[in-house]
Short mmCIF file of C-alpha atoms in Angstrom, two decimals:
data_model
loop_
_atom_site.label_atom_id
_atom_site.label_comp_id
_atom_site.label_asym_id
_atom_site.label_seq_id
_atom_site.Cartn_x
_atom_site.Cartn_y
_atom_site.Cartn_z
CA UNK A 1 62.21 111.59 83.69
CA UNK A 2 65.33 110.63 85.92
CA UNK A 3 65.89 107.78 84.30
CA UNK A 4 65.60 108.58 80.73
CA UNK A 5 67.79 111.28 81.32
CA UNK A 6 70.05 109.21 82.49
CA UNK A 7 69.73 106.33 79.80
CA UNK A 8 70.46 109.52 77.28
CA UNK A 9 73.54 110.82 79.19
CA UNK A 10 74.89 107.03 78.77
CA UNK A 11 73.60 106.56 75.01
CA UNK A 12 75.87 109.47 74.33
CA UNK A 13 78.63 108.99 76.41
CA UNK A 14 79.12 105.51 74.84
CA UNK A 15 78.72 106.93 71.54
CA UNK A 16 81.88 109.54 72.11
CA UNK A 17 83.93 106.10 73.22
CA UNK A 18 83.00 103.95 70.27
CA UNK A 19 85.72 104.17 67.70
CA UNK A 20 88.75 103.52 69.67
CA UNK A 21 87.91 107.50 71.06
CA UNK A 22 89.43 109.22 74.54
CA UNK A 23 86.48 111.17 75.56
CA UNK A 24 88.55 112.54 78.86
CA UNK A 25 85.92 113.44 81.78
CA UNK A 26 83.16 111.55 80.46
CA UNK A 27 81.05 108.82 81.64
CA UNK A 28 83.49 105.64 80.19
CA UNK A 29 80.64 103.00 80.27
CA UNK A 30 82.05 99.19 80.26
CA UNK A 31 80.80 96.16 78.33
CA UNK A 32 77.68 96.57 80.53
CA UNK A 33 76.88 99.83 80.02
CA UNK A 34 78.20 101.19 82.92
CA UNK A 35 80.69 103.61 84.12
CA UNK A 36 84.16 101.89 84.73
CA UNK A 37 84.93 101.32 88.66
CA UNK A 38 88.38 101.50 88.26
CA UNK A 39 89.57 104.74 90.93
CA UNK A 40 92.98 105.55 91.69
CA UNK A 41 94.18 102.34 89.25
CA UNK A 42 96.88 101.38 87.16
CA UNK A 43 97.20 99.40 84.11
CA UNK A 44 98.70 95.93 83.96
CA UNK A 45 99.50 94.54 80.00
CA UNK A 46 99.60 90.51 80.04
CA UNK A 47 99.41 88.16 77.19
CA UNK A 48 97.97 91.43 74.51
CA UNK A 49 95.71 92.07 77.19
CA UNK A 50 95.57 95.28 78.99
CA UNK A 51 93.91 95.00 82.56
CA UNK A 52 92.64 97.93 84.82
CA UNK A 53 92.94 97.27 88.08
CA UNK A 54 91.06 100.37 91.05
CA UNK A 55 89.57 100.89 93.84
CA UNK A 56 85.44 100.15 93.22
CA UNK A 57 83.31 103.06 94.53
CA UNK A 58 79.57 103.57 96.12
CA UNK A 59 77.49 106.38 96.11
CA UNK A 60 77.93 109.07 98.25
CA UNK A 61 80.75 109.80 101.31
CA UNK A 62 80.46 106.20 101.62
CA UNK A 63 82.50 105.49 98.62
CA UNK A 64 85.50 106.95 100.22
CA UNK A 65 85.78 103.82 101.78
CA UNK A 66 86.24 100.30 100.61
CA UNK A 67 82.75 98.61 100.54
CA UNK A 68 83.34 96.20 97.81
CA UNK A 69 87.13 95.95 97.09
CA UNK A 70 89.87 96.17 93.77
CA UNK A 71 87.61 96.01 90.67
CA UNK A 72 89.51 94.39 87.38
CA UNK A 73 88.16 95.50 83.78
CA UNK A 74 90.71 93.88 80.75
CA UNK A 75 90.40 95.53 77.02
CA UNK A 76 92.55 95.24 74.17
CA UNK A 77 92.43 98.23 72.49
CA UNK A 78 91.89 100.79 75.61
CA UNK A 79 88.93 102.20 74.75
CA UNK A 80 86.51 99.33 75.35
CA UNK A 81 86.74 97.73 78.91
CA UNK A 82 84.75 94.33 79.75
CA UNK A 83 84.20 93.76 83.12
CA UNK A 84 86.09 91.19 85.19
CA UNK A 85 84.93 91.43 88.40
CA UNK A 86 86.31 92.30 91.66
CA UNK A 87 89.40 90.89 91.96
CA UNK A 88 89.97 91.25 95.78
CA UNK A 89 87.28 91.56 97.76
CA UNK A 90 86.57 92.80 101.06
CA UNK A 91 85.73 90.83 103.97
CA UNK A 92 83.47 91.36 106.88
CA UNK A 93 85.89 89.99 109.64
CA UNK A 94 86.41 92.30 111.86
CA UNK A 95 89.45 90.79 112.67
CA UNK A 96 91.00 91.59 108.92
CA UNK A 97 92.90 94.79 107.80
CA UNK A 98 90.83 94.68 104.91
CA UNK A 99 87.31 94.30 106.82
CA UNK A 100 84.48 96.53 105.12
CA UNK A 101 84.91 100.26 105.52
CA UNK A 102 88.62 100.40 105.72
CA UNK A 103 91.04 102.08 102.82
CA UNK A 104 92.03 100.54 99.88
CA UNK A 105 93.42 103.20 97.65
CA UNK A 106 95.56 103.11 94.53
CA UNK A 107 95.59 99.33 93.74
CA UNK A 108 98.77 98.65 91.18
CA UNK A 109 99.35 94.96 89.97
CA UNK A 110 102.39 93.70 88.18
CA UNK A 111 103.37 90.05 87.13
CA UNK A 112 106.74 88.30 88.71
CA UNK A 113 108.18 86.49 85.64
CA UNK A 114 110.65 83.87 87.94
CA UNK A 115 107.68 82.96 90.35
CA UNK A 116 104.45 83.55 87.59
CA UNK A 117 102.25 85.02 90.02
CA UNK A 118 100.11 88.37 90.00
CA UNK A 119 101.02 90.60 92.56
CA UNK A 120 98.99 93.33 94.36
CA UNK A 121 99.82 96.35 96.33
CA UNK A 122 97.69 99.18 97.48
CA UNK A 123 97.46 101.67 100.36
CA UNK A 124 95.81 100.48 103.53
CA UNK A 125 94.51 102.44 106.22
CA UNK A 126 93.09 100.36 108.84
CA UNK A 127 88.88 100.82 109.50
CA UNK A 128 88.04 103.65 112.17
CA UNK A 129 91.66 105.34 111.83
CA UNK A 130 91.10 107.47 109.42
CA UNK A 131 94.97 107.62 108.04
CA UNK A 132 96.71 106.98 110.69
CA UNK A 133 97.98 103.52 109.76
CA UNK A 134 99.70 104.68 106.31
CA UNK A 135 100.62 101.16 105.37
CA UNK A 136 101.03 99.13 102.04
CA UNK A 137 99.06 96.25 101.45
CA UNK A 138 99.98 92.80 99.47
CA UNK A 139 97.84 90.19 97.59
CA UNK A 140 98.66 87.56 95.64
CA UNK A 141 96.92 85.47 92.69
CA UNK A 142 97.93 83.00 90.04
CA UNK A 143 95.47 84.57 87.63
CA UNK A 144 95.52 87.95 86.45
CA UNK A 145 92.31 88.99 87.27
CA UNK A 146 91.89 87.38 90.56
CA UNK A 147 90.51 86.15 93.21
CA UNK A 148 93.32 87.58 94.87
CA UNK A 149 94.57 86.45 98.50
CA UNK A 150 95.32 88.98 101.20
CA UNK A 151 99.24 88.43 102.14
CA UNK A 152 99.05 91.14 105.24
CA UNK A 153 100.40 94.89 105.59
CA UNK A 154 103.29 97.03 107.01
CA UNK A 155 105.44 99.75 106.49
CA UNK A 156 108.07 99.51 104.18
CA UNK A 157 111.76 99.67 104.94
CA UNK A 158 111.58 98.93 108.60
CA UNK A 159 115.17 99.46 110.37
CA UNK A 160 116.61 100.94 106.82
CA UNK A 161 118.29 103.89 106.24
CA UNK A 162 117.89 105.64 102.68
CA UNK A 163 120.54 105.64 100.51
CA UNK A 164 120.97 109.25 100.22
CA UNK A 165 120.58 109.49 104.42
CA UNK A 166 122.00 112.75 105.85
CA UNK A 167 123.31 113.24 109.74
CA UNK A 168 120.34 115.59 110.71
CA UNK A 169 117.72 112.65 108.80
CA UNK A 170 118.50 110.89 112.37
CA UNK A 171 117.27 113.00 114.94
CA UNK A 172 114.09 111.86 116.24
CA UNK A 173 112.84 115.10 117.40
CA UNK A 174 113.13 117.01 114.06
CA UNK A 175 112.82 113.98 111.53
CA UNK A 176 109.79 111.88 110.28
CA UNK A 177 112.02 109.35 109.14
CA UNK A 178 113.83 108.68 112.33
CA UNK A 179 110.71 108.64 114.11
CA UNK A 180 109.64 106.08 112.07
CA UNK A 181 112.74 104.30 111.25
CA UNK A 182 112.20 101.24 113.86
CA UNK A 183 108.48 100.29 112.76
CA UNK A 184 108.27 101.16 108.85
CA UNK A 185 108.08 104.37 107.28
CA UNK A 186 104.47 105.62 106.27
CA UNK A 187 103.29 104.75 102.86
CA UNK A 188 100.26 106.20 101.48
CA UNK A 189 99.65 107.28 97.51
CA UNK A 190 101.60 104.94 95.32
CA UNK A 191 102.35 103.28 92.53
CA UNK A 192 104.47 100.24 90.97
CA UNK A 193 107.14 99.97 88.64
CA UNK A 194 109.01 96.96 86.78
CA UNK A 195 112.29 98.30 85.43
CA UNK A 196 113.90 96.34 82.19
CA UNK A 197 116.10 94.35 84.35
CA UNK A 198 112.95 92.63 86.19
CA UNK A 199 113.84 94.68 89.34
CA UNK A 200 110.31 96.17 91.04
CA UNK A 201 109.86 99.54 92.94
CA UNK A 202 107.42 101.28 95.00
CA UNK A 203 107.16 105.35 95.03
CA UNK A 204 105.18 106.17 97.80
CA UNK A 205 103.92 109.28 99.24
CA UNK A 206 105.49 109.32 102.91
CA UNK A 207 107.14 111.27 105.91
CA UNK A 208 103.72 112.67 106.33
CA UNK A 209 103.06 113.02 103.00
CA UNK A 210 105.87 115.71 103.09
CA UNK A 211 108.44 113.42 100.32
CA UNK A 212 108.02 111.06 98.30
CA UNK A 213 110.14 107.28 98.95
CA UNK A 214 111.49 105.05 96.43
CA UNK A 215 112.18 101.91 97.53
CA UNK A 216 113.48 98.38 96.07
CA UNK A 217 111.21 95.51 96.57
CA UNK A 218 112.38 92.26 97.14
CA UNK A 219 112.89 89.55 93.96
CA UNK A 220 109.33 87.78 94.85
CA UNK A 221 107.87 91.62 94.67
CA UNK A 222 106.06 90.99 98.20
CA UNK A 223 108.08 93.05 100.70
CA UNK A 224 110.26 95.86 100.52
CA UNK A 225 114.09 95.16 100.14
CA UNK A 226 115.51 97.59 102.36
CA UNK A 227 116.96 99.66 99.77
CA UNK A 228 115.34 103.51 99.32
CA UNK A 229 115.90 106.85 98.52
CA UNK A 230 114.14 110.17 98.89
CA UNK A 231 112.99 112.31 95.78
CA UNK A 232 112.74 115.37 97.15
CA UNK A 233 112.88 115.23 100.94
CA UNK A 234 110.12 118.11 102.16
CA UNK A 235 108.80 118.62 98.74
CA UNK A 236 105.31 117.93 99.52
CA UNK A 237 105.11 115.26 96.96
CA UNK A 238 101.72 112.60 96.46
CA UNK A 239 100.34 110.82 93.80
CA UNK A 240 103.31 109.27 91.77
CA UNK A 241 102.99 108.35 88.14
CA UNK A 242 106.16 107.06 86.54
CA UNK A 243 107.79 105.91 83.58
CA UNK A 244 111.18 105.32 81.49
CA UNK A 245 111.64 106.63 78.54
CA UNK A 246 115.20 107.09 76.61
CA UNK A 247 117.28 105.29 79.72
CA UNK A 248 115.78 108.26 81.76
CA UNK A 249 113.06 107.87 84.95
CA UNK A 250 110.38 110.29 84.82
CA UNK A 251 108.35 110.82 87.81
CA UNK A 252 104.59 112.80 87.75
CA UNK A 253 103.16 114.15 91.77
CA UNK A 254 101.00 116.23 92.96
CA UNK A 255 100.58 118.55 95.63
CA UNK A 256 99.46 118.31 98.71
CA UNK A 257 95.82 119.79 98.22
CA UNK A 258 93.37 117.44 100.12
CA UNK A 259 90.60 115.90 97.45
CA UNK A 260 91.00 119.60 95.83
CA UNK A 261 92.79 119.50 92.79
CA UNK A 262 96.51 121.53 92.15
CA UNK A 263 99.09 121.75 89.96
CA UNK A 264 101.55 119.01 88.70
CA UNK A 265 105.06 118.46 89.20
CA UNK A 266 107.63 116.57 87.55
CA UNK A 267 111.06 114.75 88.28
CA UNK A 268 113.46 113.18 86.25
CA UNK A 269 116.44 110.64 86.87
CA UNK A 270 119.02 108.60 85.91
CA UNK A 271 118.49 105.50 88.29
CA UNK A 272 115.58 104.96 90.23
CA UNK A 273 117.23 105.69 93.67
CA UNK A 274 118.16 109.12 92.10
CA UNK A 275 119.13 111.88 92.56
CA UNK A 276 115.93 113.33 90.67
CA UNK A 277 115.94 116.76 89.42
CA UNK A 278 112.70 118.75 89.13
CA UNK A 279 111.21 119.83 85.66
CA UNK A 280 108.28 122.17 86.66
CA UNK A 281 104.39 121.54 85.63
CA UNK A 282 104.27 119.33 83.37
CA UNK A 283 100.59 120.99 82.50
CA UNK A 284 100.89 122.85 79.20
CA UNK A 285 97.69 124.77 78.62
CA UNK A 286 95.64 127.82 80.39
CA UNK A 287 96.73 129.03 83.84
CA UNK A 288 93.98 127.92 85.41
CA UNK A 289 94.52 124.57 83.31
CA UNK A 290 97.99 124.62 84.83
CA UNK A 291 96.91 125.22 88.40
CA UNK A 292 94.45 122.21 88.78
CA UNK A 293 96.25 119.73 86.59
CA UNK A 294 92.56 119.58 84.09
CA UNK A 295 91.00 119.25 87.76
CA UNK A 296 92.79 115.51 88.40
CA UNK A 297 95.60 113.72 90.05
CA UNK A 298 98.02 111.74 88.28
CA UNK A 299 97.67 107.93 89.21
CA UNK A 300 99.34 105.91 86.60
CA UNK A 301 101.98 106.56 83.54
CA UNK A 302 101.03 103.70 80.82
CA UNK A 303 104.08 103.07 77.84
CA UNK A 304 103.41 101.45 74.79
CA UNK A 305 105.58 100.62 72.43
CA UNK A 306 103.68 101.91 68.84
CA UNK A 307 106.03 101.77 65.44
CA UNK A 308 109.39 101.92 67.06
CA UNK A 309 108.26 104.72 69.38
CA UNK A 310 107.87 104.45 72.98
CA UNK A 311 104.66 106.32 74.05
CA UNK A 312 103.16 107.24 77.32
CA UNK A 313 99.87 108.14 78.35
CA UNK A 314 99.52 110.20 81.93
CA UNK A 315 96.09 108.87 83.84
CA UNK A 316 94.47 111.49 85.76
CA UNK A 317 91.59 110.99 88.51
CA UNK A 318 89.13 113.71 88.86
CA UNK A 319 87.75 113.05 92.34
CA UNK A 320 84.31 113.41 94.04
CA UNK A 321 84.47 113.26 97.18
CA UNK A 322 80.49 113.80 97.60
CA UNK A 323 79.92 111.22 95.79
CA UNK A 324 82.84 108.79 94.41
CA UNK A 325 81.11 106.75 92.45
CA UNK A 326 81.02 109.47 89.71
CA UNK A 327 84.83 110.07 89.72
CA UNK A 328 85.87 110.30 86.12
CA UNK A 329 89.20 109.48 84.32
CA UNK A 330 91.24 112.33 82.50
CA UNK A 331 93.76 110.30 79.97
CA UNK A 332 96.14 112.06 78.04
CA UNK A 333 99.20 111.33 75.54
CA UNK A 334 102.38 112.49 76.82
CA UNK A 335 104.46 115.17 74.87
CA UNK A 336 107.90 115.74 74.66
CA UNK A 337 108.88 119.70 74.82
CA UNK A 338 113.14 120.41 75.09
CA UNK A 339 113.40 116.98 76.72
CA UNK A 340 110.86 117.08 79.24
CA UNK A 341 107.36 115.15 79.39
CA UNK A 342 104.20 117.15 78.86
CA UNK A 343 100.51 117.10 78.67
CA UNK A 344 98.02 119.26 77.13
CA UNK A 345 94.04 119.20 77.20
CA UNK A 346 92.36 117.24 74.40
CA UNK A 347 88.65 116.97 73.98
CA UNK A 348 88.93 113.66 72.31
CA UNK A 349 91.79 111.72 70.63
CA UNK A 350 92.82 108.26 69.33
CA UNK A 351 95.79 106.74 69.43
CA UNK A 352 96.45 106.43 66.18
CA UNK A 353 96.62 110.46 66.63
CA UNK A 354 98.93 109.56 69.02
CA UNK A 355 101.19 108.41 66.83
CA UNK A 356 101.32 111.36 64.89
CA UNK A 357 102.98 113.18 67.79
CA UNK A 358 106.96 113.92 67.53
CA UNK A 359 108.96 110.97 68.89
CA UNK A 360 112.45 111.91 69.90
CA UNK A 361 113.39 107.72 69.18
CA UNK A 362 112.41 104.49 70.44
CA UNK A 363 113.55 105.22 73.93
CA UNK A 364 113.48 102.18 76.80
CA UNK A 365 110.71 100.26 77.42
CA UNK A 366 109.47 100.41 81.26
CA UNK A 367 106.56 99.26 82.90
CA UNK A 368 104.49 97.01 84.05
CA UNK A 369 104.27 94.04 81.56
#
């Protein structure tokens, strides 16, 4: 009975996905049949090919943990994913950060058009310290989808100063970033973005958690350049999401909740290294809607550019932390309401519906191409 329950649960699910459909908290079966292992990911667009890159999940607490590694699915319409495999895989060395059962979370590729190779980054906590470690980690491949090689971890932004630095920043009693000024400050949630100019950034939750870091990566994309800045220093910011859109940065978070779901914020600015300016929730819908973000965490902002109109689509996570394997994805086009981004709940939609949404002009294109 189990089973053809669950073969009936599928036949439907990949029924509401046929037809170039967003079903959002559904099962999202692959070419296989199965339900995309793609957690915490981002979207890399190479050649007319979109790639999903995440973190692959097990059943039960287990999954929490990296048992298998980055999985890669590539598509070309968004809807339909074929599987590609794992593209970095975890090792049973003891002697490697990235031995079985530590954390990978948050995997975000993008492409380095001078040197032509693939580049990985991804938060790291080493196995058996729970997240203590709060460090980025770096592979590298010369094809999209992998194998990629392990290039080490740290902290970004050792011995740097942010740009926008203030006298009391420097007192290690009071100040995260002081106290972590000499080894690296702590990165945990982030995400990737390549600006117009080719120029690559990191936003990473850190201090704690307690404010989100911006920082400048170096032209090769594999360390960071010593150049940051601080969102909003205290503002209890995780799970960045960002995009460009008219010459403006926009920047999604969340709270700081745990695995429980809570309500959005969002940032805008003229220059990545700020200063950013909150916007409020940028949730439109019920309050209860509004208070759990549609029970996700933003992971990844994807732009297209669709008949002279730069578009956006916000990529939620709805987490299980009981059992990760059935995490589900919560897409959703982004909105424009008296010049600020928003997102509303949608049972299904296509892109072409997309497209019928206002667009204020063709904007900037920003991303990770």
């Amino acid at each position: 009975m189990k089973v053809f329950l669950a073969a009936a649960v599928l036949a439907v699910a990949t029924h509401a996905q046929a037809g170039d459909v967003f079903r959002p908290g559904a099962i999202w079966p692959d070419d296989k049949g199965v339900h995309i292992n793609a957690h915490g990911g981002g979207i890399l667009q190479h050649d007319g090919v979109y790639y999903w890159f995440g973190e692959h999940k097990v059943a039960g607490t287990a999954g929490n943990r990296a048992q298998v590694g980055v999985h890669v699915y590539s598509s070309r319409n968004l809807t339909d994913w074929k599987d590609e495999g794992i593209a970095l895989a975890v090792t049973d060395d003891p002697a490697s950060d990235i031995v079985r059962d530590a954390i990978i979370e948050r995997p975000k590729v993008i492409r380095n058009a001078k040197t032509g190779k693939f580049v990985m980054w991804f938060h790291l906590e080493l196995k058996g310290k729970r997240y203590d470690a709060a460090r980025a980690g770096v592979a590298v491949a010369d094809k999209v989808t992998g194998p990629y090689v392990y290039q080490g971890s740290f902290r970004p932004d050792a011995g740097a100063w942010p740009v926008d630095v203030k006298p009391d920043d420097k007192d290690a009693a009071t100040s995260f970033l002081a106290r972590d000024f000499a080894g690296g400050q702590m990165s945990r949630d982030m995400t990737l973005f390549v600006d117009d100019d080719g120029k690559a950034w990191q936003f990473y939750a850190s201090e704690e958690n307690h404010t989100m870091h911006v920082s400048r990566l170096t032209d090769d994309y594999l360390r960071s350049a010593g150049q940051y800045a601080r969102v909003k220093p205290n503002g209890d910011d995780e799970a960045p999401a960002v995009f460009k859109h008219g010459g403006k940065y926009y920047l999604v978070t969340s709270g700081l909740t745990g695995w429980a779901p809570n309500a959005a914020k969002s940032y805008v600015a003229d220059n990545p290294l700020g200063p950013w300016t909150a916007l409020g929730n940028p949730v439109r819908g019920t309050p209860e809607q509004q208070k759990i973000t549609f029970g996700g965490q933003s992971t990844y902002a994807l732009t297209l550019q669709r008949n002279g109109c730069t578009r956006h689509i916000l990529m939620l996570d709805v987490w299980r932390k009981e059992n990760a394997i059935d995490g589900r994805y919560v897409w959703q086009p982004v909105e424009w309401e008296d010049g600020k981004p928003v997102v509303r709940w949608r049972d299904q939609w296509t892109l072409a519906e997309m497209d019928k949404l206002p667009c204020d002009g063709p904007g900037a294109m920003g991303g990770n191409r």
